[in-house]
Coordinates of C-alpha atoms and ligand atoms in Angstrom, one line a residue:
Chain A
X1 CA 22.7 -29.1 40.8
X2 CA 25.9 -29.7 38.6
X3 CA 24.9 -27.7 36.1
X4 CA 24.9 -24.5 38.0
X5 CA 27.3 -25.2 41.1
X6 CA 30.6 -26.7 38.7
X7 CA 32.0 -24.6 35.9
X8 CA 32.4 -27.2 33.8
X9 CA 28.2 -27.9 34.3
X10 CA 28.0 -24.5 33.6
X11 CA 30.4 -24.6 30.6
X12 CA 27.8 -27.1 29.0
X13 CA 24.8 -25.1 29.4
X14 CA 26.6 -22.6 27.2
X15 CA 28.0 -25.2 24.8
X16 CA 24.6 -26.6 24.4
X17 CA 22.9 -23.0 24.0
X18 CA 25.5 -22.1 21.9
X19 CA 25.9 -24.5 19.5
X20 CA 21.3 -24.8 19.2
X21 CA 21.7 -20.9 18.7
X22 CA 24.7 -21.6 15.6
X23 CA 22.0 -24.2 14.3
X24 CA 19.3 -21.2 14.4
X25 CA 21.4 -18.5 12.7
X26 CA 22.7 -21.3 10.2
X27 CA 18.4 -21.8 9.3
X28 CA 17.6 -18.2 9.5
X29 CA 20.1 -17.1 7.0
X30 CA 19.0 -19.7 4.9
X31 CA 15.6 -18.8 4.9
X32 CA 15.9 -15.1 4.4
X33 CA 17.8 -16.3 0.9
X34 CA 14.8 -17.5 -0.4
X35 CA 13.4 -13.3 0.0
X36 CA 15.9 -13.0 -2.7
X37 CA 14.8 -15.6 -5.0
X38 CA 11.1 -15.5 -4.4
X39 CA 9.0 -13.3 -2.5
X40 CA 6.2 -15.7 -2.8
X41 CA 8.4 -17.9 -1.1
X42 CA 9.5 -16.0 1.6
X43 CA 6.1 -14.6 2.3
X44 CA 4.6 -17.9 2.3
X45 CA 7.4 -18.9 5.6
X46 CA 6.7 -16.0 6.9
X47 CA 3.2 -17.1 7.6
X48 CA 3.9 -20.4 8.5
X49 CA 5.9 -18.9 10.9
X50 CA 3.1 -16.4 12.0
X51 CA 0.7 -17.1 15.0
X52 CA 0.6 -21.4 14.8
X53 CA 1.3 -23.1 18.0
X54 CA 4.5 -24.3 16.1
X55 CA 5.5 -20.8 15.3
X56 CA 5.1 -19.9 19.0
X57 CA 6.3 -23.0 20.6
X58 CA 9.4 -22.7 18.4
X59 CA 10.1 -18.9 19.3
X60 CA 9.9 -19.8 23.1
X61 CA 12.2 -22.3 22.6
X62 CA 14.6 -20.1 21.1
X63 CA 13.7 -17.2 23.6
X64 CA 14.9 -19.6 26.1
X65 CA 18.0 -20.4 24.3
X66 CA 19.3 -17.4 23.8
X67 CA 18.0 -15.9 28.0
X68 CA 19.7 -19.1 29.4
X69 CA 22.9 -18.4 26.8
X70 CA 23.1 -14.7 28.0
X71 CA 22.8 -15.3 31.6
X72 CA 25.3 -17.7 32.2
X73 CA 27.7 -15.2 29.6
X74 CA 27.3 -12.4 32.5
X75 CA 27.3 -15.4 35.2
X76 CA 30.6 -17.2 33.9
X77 CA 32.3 -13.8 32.8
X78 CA 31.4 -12.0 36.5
X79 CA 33.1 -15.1 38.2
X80 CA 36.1 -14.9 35.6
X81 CA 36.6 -11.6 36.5
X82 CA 36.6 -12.1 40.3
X83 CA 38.8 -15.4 39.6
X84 CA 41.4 -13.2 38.1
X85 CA 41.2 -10.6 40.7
X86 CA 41.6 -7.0 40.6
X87 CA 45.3 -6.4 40.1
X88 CA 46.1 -6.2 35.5
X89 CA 49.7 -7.2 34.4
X90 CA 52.0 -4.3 33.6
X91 CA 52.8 -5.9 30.6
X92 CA 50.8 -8.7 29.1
X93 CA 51.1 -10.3 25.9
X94 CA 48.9 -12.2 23.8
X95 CA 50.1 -15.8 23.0
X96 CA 50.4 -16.1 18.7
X97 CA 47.5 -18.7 18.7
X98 CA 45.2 -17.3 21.7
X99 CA 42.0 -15.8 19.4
X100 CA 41.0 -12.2 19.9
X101 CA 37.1 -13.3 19.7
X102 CA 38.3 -16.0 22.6
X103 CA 38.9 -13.1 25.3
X104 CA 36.0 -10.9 24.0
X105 CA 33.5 -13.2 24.0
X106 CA 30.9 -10.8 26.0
X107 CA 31.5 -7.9 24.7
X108 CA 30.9 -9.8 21.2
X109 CA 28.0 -10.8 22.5
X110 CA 26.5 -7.8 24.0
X111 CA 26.8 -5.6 20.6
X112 CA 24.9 -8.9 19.6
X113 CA 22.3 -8.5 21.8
X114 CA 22.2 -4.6 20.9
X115 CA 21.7 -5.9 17.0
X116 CA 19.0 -8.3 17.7
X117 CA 17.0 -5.8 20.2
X118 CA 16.9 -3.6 16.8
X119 CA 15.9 -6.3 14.8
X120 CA 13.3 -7.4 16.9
X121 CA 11.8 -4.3 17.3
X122 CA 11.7 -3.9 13.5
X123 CA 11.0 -7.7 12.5
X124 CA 9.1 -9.4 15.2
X125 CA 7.4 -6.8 16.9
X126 CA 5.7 -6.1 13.6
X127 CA 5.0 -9.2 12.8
X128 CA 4.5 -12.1 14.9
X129 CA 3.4 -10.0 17.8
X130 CA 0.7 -8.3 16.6
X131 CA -0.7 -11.3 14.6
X132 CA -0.7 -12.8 18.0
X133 CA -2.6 -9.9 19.2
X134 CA -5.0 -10.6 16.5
X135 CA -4.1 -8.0 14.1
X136 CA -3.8 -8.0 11.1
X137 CA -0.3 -8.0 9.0
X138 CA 1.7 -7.3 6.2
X139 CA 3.2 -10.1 4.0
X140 CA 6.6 -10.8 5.3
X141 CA 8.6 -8.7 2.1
X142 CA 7.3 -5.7 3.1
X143 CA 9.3 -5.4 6.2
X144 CA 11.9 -6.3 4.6
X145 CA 11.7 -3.1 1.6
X146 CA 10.8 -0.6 4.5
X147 CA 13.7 -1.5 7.0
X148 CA 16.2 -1.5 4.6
X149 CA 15.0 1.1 2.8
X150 CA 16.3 3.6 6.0
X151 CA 19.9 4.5 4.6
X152 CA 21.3 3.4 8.9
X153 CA 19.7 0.0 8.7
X154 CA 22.7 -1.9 6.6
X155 CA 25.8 -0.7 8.6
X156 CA 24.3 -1.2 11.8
X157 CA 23.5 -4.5 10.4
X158 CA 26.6 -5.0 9.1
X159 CA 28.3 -4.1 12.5
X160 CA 26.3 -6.8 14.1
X161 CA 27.1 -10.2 11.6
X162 CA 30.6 -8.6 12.1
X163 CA 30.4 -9.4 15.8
X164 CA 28.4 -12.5 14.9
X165 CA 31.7 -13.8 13.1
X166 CA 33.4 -13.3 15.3
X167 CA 31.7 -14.7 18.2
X168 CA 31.2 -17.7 16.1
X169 CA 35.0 -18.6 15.5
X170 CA 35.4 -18.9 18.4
X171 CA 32.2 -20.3 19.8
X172 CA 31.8 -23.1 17.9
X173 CA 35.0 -25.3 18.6
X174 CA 35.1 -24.0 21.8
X175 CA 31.4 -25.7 22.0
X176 CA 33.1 -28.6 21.4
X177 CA 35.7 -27.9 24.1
X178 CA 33.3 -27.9 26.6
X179 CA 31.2 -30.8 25.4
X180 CA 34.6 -33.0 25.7
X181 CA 34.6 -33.9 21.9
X182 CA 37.3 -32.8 21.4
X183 CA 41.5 -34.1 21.1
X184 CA 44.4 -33.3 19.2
X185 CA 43.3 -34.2 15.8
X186 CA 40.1 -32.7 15.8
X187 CA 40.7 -29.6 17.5
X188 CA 42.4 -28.3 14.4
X189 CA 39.7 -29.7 12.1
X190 CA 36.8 -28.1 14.3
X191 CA 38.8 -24.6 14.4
X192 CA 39.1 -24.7 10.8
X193 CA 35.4 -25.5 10.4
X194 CA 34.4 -22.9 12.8
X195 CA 35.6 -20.7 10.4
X196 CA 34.1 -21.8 7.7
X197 CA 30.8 -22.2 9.0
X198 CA 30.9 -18.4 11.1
X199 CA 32.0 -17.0 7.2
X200 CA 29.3 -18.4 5.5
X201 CA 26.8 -17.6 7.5
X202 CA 28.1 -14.0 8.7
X203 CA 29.0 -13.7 4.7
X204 CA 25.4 -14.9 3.4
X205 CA 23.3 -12.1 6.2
X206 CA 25.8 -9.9 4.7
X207 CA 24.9 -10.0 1.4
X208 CA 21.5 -10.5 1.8
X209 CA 21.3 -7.4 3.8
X210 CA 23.4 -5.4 0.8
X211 CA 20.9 -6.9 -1.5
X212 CA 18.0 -5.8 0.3
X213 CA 19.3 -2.6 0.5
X214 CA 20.3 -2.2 -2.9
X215 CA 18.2 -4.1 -5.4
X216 CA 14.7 -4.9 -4.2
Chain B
X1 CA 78.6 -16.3 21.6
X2 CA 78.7 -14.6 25.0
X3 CA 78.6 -11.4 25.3
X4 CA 77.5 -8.9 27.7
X5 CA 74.5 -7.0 28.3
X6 CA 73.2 -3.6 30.3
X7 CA 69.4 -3.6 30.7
X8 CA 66.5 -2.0 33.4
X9 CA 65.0 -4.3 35.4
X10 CA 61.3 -2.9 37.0
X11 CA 60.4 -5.6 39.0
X12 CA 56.9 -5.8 41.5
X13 CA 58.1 -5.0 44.8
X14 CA 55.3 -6.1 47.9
X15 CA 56.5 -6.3 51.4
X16 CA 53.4 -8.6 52.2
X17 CA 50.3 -9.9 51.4
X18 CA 48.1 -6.9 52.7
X19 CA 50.8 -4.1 51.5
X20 CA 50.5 -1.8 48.8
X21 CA 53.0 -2.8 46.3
X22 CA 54.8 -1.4 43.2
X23 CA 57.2 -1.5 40.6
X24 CA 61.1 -0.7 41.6
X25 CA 63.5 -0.1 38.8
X26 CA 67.2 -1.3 38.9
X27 CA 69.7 -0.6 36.3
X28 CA 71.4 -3.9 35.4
X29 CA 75.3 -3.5 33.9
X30 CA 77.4 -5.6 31.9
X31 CA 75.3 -9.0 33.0
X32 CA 77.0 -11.9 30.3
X33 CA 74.5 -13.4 28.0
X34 CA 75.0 -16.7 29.4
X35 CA 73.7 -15.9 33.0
X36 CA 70.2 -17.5 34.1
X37 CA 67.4 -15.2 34.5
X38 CA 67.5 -16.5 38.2
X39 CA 71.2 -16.3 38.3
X40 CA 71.2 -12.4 37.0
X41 CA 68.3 -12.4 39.8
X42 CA 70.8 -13.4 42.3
X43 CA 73.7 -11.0 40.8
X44 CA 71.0 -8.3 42.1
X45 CA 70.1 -9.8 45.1
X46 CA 73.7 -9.3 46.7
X47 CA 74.3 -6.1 45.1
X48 CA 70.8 -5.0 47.3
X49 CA 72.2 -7.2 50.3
X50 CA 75.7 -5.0 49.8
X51 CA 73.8 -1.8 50.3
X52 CA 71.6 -2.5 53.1
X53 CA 68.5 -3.1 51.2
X54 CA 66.0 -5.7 51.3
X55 CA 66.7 -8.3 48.6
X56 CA 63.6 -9.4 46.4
X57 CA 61.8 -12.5 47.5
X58 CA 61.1 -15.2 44.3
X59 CA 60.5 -18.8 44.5
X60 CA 62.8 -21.3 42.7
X61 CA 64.5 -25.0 43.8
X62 CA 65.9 -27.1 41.6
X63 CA 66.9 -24.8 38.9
X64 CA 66.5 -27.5 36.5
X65 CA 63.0 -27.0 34.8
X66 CA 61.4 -30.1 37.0
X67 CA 60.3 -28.8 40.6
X68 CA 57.7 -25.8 39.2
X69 CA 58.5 -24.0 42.0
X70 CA 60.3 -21.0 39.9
X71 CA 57.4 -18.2 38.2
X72 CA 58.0 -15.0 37.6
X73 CA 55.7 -13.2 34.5
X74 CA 58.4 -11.9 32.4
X75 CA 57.4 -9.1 29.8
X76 CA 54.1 -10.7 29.4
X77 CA 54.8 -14.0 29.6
X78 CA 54.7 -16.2 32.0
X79 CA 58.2 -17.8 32.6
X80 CA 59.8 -15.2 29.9
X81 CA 59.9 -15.4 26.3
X82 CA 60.8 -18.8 25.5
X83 CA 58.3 -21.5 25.1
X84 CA 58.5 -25.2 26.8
X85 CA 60.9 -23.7 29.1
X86 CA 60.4 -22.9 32.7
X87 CA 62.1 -19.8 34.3
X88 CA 65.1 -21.3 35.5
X89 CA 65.7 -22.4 32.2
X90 CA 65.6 -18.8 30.8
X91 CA 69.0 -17.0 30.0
X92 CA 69.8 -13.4 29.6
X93 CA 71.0 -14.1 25.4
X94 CA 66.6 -13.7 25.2
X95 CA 67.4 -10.2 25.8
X96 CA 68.5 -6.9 24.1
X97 CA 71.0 -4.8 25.2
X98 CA 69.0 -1.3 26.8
X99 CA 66.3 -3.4 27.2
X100 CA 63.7 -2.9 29.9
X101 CA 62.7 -6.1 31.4
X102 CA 59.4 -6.0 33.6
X103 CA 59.8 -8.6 36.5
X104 CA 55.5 -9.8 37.6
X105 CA 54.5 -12.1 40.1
X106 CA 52.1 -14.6 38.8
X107 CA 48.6 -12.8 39.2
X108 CA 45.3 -14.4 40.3
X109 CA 43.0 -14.3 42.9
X110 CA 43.6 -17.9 43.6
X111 CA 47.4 -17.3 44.4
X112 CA 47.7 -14.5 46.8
X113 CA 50.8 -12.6 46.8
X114 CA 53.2 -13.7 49.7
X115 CA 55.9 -11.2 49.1
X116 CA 57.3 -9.5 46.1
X117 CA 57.3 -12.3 43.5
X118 CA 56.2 -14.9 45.4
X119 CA 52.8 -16.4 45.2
X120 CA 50.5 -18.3 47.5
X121 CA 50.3 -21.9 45.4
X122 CA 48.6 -24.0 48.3
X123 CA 45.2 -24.1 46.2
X124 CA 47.1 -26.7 43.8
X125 CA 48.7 -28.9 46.3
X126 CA 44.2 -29.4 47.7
X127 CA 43.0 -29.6 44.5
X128 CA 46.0 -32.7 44.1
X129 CA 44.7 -33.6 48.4
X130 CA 41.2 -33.7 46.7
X131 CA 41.7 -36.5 44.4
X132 CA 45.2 -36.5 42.2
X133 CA 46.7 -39.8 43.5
X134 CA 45.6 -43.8 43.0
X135 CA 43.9 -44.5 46.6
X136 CA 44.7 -48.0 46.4
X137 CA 47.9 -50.2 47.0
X138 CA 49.2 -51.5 43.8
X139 CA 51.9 -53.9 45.3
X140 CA 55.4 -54.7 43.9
X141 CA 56.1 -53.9 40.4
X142 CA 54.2 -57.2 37.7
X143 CA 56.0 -57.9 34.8
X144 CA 55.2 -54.9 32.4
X145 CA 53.6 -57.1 29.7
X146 CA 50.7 -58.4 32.7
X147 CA 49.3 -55.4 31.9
X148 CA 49.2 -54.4 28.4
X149 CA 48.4 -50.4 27.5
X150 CA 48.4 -49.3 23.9
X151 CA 51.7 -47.3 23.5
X152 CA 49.5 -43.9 22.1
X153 CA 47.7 -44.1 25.8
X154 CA 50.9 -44.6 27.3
X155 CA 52.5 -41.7 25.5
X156 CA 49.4 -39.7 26.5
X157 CA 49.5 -40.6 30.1
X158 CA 53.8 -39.4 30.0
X159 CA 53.2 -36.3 28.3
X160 CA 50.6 -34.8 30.6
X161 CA 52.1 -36.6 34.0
X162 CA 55.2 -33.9 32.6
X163 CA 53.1 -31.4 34.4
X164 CA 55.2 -29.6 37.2
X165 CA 52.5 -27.9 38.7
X166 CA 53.8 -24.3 38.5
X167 CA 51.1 -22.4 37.9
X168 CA 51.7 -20.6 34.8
X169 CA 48.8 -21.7 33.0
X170 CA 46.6 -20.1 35.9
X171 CA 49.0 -16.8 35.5
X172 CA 48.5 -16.9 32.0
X173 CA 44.7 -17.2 31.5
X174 CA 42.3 -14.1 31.6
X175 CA 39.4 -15.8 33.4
X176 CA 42.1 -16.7 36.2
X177 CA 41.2 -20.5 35.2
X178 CA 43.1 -23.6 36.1
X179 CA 41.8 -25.9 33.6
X180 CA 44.9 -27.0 32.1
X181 CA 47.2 -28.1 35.4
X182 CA 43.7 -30.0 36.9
X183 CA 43.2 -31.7 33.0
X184 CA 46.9 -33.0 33.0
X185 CA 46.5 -34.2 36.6
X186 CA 42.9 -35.8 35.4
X187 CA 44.4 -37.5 32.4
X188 CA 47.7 -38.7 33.6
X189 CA 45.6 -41.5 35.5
X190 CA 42.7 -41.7 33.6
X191 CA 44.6 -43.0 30.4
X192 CA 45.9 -45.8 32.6
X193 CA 44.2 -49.0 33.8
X194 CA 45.4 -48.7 37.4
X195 CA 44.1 -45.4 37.6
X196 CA 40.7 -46.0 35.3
X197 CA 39.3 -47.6 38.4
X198 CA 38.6 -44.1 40.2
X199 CA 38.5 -41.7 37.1
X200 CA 35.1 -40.6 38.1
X201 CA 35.7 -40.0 41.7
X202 CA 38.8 -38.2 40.4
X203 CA 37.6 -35.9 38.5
X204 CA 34.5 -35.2 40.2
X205 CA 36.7 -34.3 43.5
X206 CA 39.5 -32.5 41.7
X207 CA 36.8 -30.3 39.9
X208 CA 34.5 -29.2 42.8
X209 CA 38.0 -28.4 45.1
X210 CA 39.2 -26.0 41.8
X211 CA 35.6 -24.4 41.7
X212 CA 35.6 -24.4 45.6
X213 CA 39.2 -22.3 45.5
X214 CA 37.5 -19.9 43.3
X215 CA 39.6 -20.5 40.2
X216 CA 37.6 -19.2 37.2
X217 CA 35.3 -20.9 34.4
X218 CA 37.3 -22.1 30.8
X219 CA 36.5 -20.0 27.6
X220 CA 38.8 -21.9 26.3
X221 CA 41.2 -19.0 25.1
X222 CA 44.5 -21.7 25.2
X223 CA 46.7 -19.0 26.5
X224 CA 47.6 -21.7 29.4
X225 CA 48.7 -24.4 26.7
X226 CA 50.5 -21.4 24.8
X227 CA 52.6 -20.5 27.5
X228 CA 53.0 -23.8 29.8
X229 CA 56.5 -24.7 29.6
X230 CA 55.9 -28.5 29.9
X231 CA 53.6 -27.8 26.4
X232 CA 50.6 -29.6 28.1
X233 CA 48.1 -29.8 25.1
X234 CA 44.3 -28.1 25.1
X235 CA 43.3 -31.6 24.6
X236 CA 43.3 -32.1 27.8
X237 CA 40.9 -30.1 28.8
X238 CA 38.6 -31.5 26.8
X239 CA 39.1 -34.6 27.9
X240 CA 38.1 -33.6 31.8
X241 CA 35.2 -32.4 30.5
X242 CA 34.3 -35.8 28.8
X243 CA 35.4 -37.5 32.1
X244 CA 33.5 -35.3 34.2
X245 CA 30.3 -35.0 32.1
X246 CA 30.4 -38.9 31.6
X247 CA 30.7 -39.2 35.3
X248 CA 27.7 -36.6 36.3
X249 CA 25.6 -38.2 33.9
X250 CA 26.1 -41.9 34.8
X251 CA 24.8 -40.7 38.7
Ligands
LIG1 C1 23.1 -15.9 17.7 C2 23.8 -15.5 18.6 C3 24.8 -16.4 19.4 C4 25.5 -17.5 19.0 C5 25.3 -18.3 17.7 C6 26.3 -17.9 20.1 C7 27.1 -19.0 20.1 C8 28.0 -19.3 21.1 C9 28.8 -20.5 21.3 C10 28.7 -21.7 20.3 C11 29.6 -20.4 22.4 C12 30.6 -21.4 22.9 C13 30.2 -22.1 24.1 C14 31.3 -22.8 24.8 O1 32.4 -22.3 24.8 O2 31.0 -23.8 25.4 C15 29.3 -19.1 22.9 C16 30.0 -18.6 24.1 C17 29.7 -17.4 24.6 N1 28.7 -16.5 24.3 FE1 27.5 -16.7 22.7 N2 26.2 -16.9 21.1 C18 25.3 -16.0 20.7 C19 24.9 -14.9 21.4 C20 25.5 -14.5 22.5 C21 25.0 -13.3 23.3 C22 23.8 -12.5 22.9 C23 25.8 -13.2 24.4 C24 25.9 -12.2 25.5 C25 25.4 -11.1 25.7 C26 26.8 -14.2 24.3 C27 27.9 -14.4 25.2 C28 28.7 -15.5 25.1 C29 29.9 -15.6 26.0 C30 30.3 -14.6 27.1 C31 30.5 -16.8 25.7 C32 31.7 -17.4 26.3 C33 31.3 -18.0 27.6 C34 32.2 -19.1 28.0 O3 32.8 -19.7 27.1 O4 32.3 -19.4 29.2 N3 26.6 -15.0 23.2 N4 28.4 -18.4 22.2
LIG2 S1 49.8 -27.4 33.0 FE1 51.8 -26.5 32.4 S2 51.6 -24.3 33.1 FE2 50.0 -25.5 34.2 S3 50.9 -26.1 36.1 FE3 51.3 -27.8 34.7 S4 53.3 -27.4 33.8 FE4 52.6 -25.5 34.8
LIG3 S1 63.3 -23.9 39.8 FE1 62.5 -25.9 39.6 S2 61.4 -25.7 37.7 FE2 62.4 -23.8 37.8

């Protein structure tokens, strides 16, 4: 099978994870915005995305994205490593226009996945779990004031859209890479809007997370 | 202006593959500015020769920045400081006088050390065995305006055929990836009508024999377009990728 046995198969399975997980961070920052306009609002998406077989086929879905996505980062990365062998460069230089995130793509991902564990565990495993356990829950705001409520909650959050932005620029043109649209031209347009799109989204969780912290 | 120039030299000292190697230092006096890094090199060479000792084994040929046969990962670059220039190109004016210079054989599990600086670069020549030519014979030369290619393509097709197969992008990239010499190869026929006719087959082969040899997958980083001196662009990788994807999915 191509997509496991040729690294540029396996290269698409992590643009196409990749680029589905930018398009659910880019949605779940959005609606956690509306928590600061209404908490009607939020509370009412919160239960639409409660225990309906939507809800739950969306979150497998996603599950999937992100287990396939981390997988093939430890796959890829392990084979890198061996590719390069065992023996560093004395001296070794980083070219002007080679990205930092670029060559710490894993370890970017993996404080990530450290994040999200947290988040889960505060988020999800109160919420959509138990309802699908057939208890009963809290509107979705209330998680929200008691997390962030805990004075540790916003840097560690903060640590984690910082790795997100980073991971980001450089994820999303490289998606791109990988997928083959990509040339000349657009390779400079596509890093540019990599930024853009990683800053606001990394920059919106941000302040939402302040905001939660500070004025709810 | 010339002018001379006293510098340290460590260079990577290996008496063969399965030896232990290590760095060597050699103080370098009053080398002019306008020596090759090859030529300073040789200077070396005979003084070790004139003592008895074993001189240091590095690849070059034509001297001229077309063979790729010259390496050597200079101070963290491979082929030296300057960009779009191969090693043989590099003089000793990219230096300071006192200057250590640290003297690395390219690195990567793909090319095996031979001895001292030299590398093992036979996994390029069967990735080119596995596919990098036109199978078919295109007879004498038509009239150039039989076949008509848009002069972008044509430009394309040049700049990546430029490549001289040395290596250095491999050398250069952490995930020990050779991406950027297979893309050039890809592209230089695949821009082209005579060598359209078998891009898939192409790039299909060439890929599986670079996975095969165990080169690594593309994060795309660009530290090989950064540092190849031939300035192949990133854009060629993503244009193997387009060729390959296109092919896998048309089967
Ligand atoms: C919401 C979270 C995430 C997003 C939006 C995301 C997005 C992306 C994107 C778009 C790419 C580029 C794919 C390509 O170059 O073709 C990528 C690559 C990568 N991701 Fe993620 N990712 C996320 C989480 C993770 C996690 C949790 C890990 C690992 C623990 C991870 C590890 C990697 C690695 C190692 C690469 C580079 C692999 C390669 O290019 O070969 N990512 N990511
Ligand atoms: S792409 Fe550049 S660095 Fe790589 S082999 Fe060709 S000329 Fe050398
Ligand atoms: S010796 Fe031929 S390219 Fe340097």
């Amino acid at each position: 099978m191509w997509l496991t046995n040729s690294s540029v198969g396996r290269k698409m399975v992590m643009g196409v994870t990749g680029l589905f997980l930018v398009l659910f961070v880019t949605f779940h920052v959005l609606m956690n915005a509306v928590a600061i306009f209404s908490a009607e609002g939020y509370n009412a998406i919160c239960s639409f995305l409660g225990a309906n077989w939507y809800a739950i086929l969306g979150t497998l879905v996603l599950a999937a994205g992100f287990v396939i996505h981390i997988i093939y980062s430890f796959w890829l990365t392990l084979q890198n490593r061996r590719a390069r062998g065992n023996d560093a460069y004395q001296v070794s230089k980083r070219p002007a226009n080679v990205e930092w995130a670029s060559q710490n793509m894993l370890v970017l991902g993996i404080i990530v996945v450290c994040f999200m564990i947290v988040h889960l565990v505060q988020f999800w495993a109160k919420m959509q779990l138990p309802e699908l356990l057939g208890e009963h829950i809290e509107p979705g705001m209330y998680f929200i004031e008691t997390t962030f409520s805990q004075v540790w909650v916003l840097p560690v959050y903060l640590i984690g859209f910082i790795a997100l932005w980073f991971h980001m620029t450089h994820g999303f043109w490289s998606a791109f890479q990988s997928l083959g649209a990509n040339n000349s031209i657009w390779l400079e347009r596509l890093k540019a809007t990599s930024n853009v799109w990683a800053t606001i989204v990394c920059l919106l969780f941000a302040i939402e997370a302040i905001w939660f912290t500070f004025m709810l | 202006m010339e002018s001379n120039i006293s510098f340290t030299l460590k260079v990577w000292r290996q008496a063969g593959p399965k030896e232990q190697g290590g760095f060597k230092e050699y103080p370098m006096k009053d080398i002019p500015t306008d020596t090759s890094f090859l030529e300073m090199l040789d200077i070396l060479n005979e003084q070790l020769v004139e003592k008895g000792e074993e001189p240091i084994a590095f690849d070059h040929d034509c001297r001229e920045g077309i063979c790729g046969m010259c390496s050597l990962y200079i101070n963290g670059h491979p082929h030296g400081p300057a960009t779009g220039a191969t090693t043989c190109q590099l003089y000793m004016r990219r230096f300071h006088d006192g200057e250590t210079i640290t003297v690395e054989p390219w690195r990567s599990a793909a090319f095996p050390i031979i001895k001292d600086l030299m590398v093992d670069r036979n996994a390029f020549d069967k990735i080119q065995q596995a596919g990098g030519y036109v199978s078919f014979n295109c007879g004498g030369a038509q009239d150039a305006n039989a076949i008509l290619i848009p002069k972008t393509a044509a430009d394309e097709a040049m700049d990546s055929a430029t490549c001289i197969g040395c290596g250095a992008c491999v050398a250069a990239c952490k995930n020990g990836s050779a991406m950027l010499f297979v893309s050039a190869k890809v592209s230089q026929f695949a821009l082209l009508p005579q060598g359209r006719a078998e891009a898939a087959r192409r790039v299909k082969a060439m890929v599986s024999k670079m996975d095969e040899l165990g080169f690594g997958n593309c994060t795309n980083t660009g530290a090989c377009a950064a540092e190849c001196p031939k300035n192949i662009k990133l854009s060629n990788i993503a244009r193997l990728n387009r060729e390959f994807l296109c092919a896998k999915f048309k089967d």
